[in-house]
Tab-separated table of C-alpha atoms and ligand atoms in Angstrom:
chain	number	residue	atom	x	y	z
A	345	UNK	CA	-61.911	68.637	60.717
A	346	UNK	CA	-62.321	67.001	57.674
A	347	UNK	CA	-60.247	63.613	56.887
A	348	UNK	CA	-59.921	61.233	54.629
A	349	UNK	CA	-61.463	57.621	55.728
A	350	UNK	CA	-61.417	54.302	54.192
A	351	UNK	CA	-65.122	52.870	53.646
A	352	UNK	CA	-64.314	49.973	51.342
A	353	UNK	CA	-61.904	47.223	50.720
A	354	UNK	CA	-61.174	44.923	47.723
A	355	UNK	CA	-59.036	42.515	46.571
A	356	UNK	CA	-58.097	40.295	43.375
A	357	UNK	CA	-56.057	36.986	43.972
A	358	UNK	CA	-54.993	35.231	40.919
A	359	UNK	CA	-55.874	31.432	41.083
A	360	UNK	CA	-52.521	29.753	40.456
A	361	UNK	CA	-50.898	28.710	43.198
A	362	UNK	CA	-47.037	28.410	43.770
A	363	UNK	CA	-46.277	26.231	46.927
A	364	UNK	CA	-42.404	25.472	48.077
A	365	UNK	CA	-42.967	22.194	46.797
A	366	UNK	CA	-42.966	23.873	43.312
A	367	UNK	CA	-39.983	25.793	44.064
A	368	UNK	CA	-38.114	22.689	45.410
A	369	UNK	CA	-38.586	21.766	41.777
A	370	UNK	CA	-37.227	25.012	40.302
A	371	UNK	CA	-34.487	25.778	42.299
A	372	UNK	CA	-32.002	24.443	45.247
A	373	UNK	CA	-34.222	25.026	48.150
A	374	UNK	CA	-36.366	23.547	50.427
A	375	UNK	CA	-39.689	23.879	52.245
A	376	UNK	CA	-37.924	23.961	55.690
A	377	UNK	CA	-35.889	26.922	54.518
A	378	UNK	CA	-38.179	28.968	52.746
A	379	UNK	CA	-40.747	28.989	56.071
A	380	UNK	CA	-38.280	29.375	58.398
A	381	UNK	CA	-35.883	32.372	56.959
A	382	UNK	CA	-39.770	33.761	55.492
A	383	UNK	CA	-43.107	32.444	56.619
A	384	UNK	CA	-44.098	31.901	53.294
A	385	UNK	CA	-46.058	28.796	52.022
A	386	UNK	CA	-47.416	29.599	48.808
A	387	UNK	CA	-47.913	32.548	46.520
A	388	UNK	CA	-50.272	33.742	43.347
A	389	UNK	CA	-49.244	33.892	39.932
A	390	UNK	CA	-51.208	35.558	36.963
A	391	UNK	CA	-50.995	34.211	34.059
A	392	UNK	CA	-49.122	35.123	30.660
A	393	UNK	CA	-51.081	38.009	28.964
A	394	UNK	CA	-52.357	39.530	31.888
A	395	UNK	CA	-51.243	42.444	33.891
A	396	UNK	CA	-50.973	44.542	36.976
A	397	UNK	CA	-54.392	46.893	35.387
A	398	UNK	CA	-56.140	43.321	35.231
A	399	UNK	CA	-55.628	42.554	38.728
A	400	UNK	CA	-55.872	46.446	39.979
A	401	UNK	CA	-59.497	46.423	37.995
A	402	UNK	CA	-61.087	43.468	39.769
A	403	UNK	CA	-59.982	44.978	43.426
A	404	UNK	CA	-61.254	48.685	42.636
A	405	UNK	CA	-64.699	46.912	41.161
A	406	UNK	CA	-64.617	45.170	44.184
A	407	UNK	CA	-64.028	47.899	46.483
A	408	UNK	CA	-66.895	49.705	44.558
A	409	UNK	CA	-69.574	47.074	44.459
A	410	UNK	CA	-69.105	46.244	47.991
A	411	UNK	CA	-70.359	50.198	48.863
A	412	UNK	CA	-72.819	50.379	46.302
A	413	UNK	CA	-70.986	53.237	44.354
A	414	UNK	CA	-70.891	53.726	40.881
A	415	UNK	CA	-67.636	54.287	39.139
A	416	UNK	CA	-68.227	57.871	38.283
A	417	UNK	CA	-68.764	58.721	41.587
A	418	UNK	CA	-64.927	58.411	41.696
A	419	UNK	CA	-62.443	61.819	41.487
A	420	UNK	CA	-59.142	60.086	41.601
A	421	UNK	CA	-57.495	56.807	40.949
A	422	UNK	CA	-53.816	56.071	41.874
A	423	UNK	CA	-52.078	52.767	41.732
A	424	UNK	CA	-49.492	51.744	43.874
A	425	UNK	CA	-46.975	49.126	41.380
A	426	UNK	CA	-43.688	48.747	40.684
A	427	UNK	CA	-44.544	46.495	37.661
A	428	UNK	CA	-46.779	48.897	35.977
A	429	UNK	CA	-49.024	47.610	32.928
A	430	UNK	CA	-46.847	49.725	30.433
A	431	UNK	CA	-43.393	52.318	31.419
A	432	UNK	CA	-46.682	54.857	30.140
A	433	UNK	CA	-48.893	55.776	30.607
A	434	UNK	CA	-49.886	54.938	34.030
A	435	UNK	CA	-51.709	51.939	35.061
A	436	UNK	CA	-54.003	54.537	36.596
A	437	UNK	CA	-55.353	56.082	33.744
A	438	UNK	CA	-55.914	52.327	32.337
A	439	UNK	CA	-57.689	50.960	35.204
A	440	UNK	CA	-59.978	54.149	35.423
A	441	UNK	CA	-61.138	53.707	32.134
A	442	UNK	CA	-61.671	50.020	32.718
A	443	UNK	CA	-63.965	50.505	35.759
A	444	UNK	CA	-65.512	53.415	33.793
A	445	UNK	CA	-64.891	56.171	36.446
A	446	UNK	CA	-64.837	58.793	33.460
A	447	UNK	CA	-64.847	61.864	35.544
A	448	UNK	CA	-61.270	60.475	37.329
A	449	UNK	CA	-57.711	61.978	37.279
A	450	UNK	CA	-55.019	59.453	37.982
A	451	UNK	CA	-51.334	58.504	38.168
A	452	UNK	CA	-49.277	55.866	39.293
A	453	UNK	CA	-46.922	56.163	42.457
A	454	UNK	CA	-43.853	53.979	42.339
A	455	UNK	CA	-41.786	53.723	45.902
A	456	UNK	CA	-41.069	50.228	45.647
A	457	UNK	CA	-42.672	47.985	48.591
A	458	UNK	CA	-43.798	51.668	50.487
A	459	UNK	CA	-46.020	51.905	46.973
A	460	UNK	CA	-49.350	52.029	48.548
A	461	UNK	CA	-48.506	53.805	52.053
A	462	UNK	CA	-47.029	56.609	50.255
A	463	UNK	CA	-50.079	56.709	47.867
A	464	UNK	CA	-52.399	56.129	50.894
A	465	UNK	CA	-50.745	59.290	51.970
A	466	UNK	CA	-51.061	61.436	49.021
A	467	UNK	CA	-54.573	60.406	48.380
A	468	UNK	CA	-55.906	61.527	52.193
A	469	UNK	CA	-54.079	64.720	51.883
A	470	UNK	CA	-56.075	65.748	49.029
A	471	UNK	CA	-59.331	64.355	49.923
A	472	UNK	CA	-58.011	66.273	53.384
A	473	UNK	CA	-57.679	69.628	51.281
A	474	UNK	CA	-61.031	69.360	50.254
A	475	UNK	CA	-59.562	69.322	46.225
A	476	UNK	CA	-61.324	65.209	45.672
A	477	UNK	CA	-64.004	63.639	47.005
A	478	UNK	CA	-63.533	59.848	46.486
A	479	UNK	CA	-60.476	58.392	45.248
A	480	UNK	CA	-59.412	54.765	44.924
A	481	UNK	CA	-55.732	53.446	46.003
A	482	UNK	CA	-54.944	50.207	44.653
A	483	UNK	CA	-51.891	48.426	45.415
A	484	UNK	CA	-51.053	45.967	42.313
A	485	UNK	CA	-48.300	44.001	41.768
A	486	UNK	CA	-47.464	41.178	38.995
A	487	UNK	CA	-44.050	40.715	40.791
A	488	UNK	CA	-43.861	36.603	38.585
A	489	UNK	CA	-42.715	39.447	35.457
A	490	UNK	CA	-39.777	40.801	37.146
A	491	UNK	CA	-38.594	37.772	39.275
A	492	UNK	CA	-35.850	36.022	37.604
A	493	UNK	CA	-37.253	31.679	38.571
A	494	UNK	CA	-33.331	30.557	38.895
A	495	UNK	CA	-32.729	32.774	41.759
A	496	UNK	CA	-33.316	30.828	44.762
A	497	UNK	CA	-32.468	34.393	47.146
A	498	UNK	CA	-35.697	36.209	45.110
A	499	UNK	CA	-38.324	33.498	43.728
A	500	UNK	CA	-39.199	32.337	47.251
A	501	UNK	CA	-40.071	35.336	48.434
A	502	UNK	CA	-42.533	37.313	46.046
A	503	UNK	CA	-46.315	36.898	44.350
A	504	UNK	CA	-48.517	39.041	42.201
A	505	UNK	CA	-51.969	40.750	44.147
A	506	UNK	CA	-54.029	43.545	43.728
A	507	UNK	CA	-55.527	45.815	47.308
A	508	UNK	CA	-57.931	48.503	46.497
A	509	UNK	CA	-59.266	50.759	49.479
A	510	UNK	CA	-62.125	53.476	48.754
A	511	UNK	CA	-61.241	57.253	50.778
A	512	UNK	CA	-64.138	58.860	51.371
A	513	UNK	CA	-64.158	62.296	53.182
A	514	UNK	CA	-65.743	62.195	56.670
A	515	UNK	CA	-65.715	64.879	59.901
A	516	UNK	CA	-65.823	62.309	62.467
A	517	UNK	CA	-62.479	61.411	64.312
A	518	UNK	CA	-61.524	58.090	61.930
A	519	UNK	CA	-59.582	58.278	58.661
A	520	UNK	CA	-56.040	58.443	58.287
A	521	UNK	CA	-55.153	61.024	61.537
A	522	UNK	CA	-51.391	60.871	60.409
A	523	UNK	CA	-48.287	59.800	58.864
A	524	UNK	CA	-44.186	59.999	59.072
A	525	UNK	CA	-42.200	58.582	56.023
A	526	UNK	CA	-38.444	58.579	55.482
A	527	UNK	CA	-36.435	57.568	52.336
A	528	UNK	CA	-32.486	56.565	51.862
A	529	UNK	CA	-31.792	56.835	47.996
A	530	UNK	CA	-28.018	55.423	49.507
A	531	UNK	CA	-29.847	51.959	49.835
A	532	UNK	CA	-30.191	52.132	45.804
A	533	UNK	CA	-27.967	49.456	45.686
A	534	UNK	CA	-28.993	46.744	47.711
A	535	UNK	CA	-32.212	46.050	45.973
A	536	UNK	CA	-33.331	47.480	42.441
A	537	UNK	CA	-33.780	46.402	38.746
A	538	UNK	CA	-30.393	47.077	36.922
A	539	UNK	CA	-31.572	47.390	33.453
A	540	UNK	CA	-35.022	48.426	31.422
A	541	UNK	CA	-34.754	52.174	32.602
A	542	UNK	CA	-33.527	54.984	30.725
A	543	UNK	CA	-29.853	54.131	31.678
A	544	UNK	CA	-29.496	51.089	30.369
A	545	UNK	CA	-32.648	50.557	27.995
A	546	UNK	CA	-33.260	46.717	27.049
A	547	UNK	CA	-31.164	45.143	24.396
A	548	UNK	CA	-30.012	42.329	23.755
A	549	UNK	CA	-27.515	42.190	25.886
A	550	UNK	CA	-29.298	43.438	28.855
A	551	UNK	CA	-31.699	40.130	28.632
A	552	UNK	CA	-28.802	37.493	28.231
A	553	UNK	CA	-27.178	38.772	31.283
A	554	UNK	CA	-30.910	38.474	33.108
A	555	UNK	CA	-30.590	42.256	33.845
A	556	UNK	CA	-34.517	42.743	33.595
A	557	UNK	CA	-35.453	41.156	37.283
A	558	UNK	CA	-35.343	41.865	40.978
A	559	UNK	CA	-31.756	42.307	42.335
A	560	UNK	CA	-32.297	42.034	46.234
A	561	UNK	CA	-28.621	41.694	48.703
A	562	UNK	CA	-31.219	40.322	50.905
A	563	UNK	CA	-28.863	40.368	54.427
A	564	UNK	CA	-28.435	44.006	53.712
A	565	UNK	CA	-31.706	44.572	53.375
A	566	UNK	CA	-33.255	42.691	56.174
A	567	UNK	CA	-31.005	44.936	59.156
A	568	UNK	CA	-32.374	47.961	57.897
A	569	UNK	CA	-35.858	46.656	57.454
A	570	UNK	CA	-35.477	45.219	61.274
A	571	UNK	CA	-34.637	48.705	62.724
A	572	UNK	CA	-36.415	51.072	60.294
A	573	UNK	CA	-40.029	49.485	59.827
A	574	UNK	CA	-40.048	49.324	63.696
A	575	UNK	CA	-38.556	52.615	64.651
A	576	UNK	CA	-41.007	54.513	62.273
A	577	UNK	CA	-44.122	52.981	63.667
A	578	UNK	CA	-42.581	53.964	67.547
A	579	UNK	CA	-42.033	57.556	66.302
A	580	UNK	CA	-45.535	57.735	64.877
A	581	UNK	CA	-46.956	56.421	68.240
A	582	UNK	CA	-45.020	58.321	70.458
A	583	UNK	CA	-45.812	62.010	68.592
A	584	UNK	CA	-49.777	60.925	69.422
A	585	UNK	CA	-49.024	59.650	72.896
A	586	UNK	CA	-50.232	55.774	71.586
A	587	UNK	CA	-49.147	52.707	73.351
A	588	UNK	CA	-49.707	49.189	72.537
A	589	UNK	CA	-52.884	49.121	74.060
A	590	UNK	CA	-54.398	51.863	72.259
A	591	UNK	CA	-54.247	49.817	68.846
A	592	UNK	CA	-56.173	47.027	68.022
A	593	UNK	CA	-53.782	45.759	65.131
A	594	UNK	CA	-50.544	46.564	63.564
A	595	UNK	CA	-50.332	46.417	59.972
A	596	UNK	CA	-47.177	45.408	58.171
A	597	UNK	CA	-45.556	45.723	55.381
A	598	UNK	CA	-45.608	41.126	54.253
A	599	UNK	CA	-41.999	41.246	53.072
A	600	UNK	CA	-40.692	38.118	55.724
A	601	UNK	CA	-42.077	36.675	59.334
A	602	UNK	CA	-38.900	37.376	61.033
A	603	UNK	CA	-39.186	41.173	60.315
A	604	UNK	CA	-42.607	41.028	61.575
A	605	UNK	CA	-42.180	39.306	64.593
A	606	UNK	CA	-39.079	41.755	65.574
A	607	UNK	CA	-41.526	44.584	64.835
A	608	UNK	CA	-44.190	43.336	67.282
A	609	UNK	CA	-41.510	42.527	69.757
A	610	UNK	CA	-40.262	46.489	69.890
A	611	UNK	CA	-43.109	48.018	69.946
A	612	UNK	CA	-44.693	45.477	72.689
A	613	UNK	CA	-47.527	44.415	70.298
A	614	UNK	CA	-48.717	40.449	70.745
A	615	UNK	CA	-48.900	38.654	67.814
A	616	UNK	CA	-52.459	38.475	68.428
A	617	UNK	CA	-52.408	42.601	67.009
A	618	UNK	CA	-50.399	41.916	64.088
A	619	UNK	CA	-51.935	41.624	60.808
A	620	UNK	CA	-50.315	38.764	59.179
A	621	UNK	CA	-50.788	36.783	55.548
A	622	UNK	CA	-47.525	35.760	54.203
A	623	UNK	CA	-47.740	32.843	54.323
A	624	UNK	CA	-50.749	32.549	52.176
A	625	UNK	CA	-49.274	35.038	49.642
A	626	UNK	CA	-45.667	35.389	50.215
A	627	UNK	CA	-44.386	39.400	49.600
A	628	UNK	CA	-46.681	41.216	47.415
A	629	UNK	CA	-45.162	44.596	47.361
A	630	UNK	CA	-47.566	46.780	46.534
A	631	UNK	CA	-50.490	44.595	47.422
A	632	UNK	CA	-49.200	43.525	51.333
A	633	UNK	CA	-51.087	46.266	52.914
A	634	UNK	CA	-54.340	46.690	51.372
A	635	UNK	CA	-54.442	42.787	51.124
A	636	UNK	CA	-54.038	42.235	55.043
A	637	UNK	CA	-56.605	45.012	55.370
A	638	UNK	CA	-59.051	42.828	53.159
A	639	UNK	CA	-58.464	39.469	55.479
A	640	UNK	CA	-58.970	41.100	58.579
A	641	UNK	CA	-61.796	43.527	57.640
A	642	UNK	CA	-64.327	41.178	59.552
A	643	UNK	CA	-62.393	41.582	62.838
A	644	UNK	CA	-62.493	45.260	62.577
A	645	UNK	CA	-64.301	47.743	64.603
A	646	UNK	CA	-65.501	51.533	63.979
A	647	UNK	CA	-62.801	53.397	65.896
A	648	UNK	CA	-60.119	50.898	65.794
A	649	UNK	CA	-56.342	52.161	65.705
A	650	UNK	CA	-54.552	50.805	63.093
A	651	UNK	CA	-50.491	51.392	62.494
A	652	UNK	CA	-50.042	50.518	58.962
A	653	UNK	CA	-45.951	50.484	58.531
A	654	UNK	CA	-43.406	49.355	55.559
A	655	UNK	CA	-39.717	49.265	54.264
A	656	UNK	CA	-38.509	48.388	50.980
A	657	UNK	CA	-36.407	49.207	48.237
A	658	UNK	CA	-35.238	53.004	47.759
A	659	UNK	CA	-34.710	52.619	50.886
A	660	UNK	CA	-38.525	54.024	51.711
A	661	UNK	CA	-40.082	53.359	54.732
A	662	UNK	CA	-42.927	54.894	56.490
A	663	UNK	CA	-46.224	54.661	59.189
A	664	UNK	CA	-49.320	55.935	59.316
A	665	UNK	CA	-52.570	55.939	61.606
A	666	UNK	CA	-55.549	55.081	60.561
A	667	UNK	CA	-58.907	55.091	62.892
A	668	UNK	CA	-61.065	52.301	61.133
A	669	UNK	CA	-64.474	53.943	59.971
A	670	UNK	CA	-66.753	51.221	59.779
B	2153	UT7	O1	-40.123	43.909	50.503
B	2153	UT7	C1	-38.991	44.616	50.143
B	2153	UT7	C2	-37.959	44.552	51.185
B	2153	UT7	N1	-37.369	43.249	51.220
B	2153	UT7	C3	-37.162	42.669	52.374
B	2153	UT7	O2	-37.511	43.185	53.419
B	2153	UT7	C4	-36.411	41.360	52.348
B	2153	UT7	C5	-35.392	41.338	53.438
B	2153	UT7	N2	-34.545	40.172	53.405
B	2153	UT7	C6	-34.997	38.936	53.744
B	2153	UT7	O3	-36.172	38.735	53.977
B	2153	UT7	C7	-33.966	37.830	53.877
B	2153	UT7	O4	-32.700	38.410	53.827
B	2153	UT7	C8	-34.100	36.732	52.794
B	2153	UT7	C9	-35.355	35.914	53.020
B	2153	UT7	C10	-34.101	37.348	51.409
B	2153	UT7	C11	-32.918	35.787	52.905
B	2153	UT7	O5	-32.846	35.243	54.223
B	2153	UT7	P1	-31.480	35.319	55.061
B	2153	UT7	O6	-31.740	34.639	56.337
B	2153	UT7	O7	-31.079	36.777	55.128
B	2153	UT7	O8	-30.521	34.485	54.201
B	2153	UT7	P2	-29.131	34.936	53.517
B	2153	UT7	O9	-29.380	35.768	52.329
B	2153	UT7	O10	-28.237	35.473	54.591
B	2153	UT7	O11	-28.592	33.533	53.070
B	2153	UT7	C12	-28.255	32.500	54.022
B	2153	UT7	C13	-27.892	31.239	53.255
B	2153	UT7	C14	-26.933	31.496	52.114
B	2153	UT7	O12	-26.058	30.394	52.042
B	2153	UT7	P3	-24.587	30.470	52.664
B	2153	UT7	O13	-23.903	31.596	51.969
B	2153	UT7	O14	-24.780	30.720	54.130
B	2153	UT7	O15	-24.031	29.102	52.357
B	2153	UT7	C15	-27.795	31.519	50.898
B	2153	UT7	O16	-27.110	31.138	49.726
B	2153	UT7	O17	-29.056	30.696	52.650
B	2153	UT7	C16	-28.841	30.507	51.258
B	2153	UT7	N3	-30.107	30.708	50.551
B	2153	UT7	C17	-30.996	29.717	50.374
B	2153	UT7	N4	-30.988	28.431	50.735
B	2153	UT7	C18	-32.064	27.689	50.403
B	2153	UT7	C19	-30.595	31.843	50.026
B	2153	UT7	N5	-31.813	31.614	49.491
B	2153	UT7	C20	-32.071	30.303	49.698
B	2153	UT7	C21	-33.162	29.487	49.376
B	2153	UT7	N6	-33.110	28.192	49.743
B	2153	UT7	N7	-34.247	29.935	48.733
């Protein structure tokens, strides 16, 4: 049977640094707060001038140089991003041409912090159907140009990375075996970006009233996170008859500790088998998965199961198996 496996991991961490310290200084909060309600310590920021293609080019050059491929050896590029480099076209098509994979197709999916599972997804299938070869899925995220720095509930929380993982098409039992997603457009309201689409285009008006950045009822969000992210990954497992001893790490979505941690505890997972970087890089969206990927690629093993699993905004939420290939 012929799947889709990943072969290759990159990454791209902007130097900057933003530590709760710095935040103390922006807004009402402290340290104690922030890594309590979140885990988080510090996050990246990219510079002014730069964008999610920047950061989505240095991981997919990355991913390439570290298995020795050229970029044309590349059939499809998608980008997982919810800050895109432009409304159009898609970062894709930019970031292709930057890495000079000139014989790529390419779009952008956009599913909020499920981004890059639901790309993940899409990508296997078609290296599955035997229609691409390689393809590149790059999670990238400049999240510092849609966070509004005088909301204590949002700025804590997110930073700007780029993931890249290389799908290569193998017969061998590894490669993304399967996935279950689920989406709630009800949960619409609880966290999305009021103004800059084609309902209320920017004006003047939409940027004095700071309608351009992250709008997150963060309680609201968090139950159905809790239940959802979990309950996914224990439907996945249970279709495929895995328990917690069958996987060697859970992967999930970085979005806050607390979430994590009542993941692990449902589906009887240590801590020890969940994949964890937030605090080094706070929420990521896009980036999360592909990034915790890249810091525990050294602990990996050929044959390792993997439960990659997010919730965000939309609602979307999802899992997916993945046998490690290398
Ligand atoms: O990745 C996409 C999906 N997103 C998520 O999964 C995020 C889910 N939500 C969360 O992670 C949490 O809800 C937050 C981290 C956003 C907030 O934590 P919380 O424990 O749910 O806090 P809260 O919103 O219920 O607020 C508790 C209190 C409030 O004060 P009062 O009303 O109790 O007086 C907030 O005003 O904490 C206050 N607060 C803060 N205090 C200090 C909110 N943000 C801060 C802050 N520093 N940064």
């Amino acid at each position: 049977m012929r799947r889709a496996a990943i072969t290759a991991v990159g990454a791209y961490l902007p130097e900057k640094r933003l530590t709760n310290a710095d935040l103390e200084r922006l807004v009402e909060t402290s340290d104690e707060w922030i890594l309590e309600r979140t885990g988080i310590k510090e996050r990246r920021i990219l510079p002014r001038g730069k964008g999610s293609a920047f950061m989505a080019t240095e991981a997919a050059k990355d991913a390439l140089r570290k298995r020795g491929l050229p970029p044309e050896a590349i059939d499809l590029v998608i980008v997982a991003t919810v800050t895109p480099e432009h409304p159009f076209p898609a970062t894709a098509n930019i970031v292709a041409d930057a890495i000079g994979a000139r014989r790529a197709w390419g779009f952008d999916v956009e599913a909020a912090c499920s981004s890059f599972l639901y790309a993940l997804s899409v990508a296997a299938d078609s290296i599955a159907a035997g229609r691409v070869e390689r393809a590149l899925v790059i999670g990238s995220d400049k999240m510092s140009s849609i966070i509004d720095y005088r909301d204590r509930a949002t700025c804590v929380i997110f930073g700007d990375a780029a993931g890249a993982v290389l799908l290569e098409p193998t017969e061998e039992e590894v490669g993304v075996m399967d996935y279950l997603h689920q989406a709630d457009g009800s949960g619409c309201t609880f966290l999305h970006m009021k103004a800059g689409g084609s309902v209320l285009p920017p004006s003047v008006r939409t940027v004095r009233n700071r309608l351009h950045y992250v709008y997150q009822e963060g309680r609201q969000v968090f139950k159905h996170a809790v239940v959802q992210m979990a309950a996914v990954a224990e439907a996945l497992m249970k279709k495929h008859n895995l328990t917690a001893d069958d996987i060697a790490f859970f992967v999930p979505h970085q979005a806050n500790k607390r979430i994590i941690e009542a993941a692990a505890e449902r589906l009887r997972l240590p801590m020890e088998k969940v994949m964890m970087n937030i605090e080094r890089y706070g929420n990521t969206t896009s980036a999360t998965l592909p990034l915790c990927l890249y810091d525990y690629e050294g602990q990996l093993k050929k044959g390792d199961n993997l439960i990659l699993a997010t919730f965000g905004g939309g609602f979307t939420w999802g899992a997916l198996w993945l046998r490690w290939a290398y």
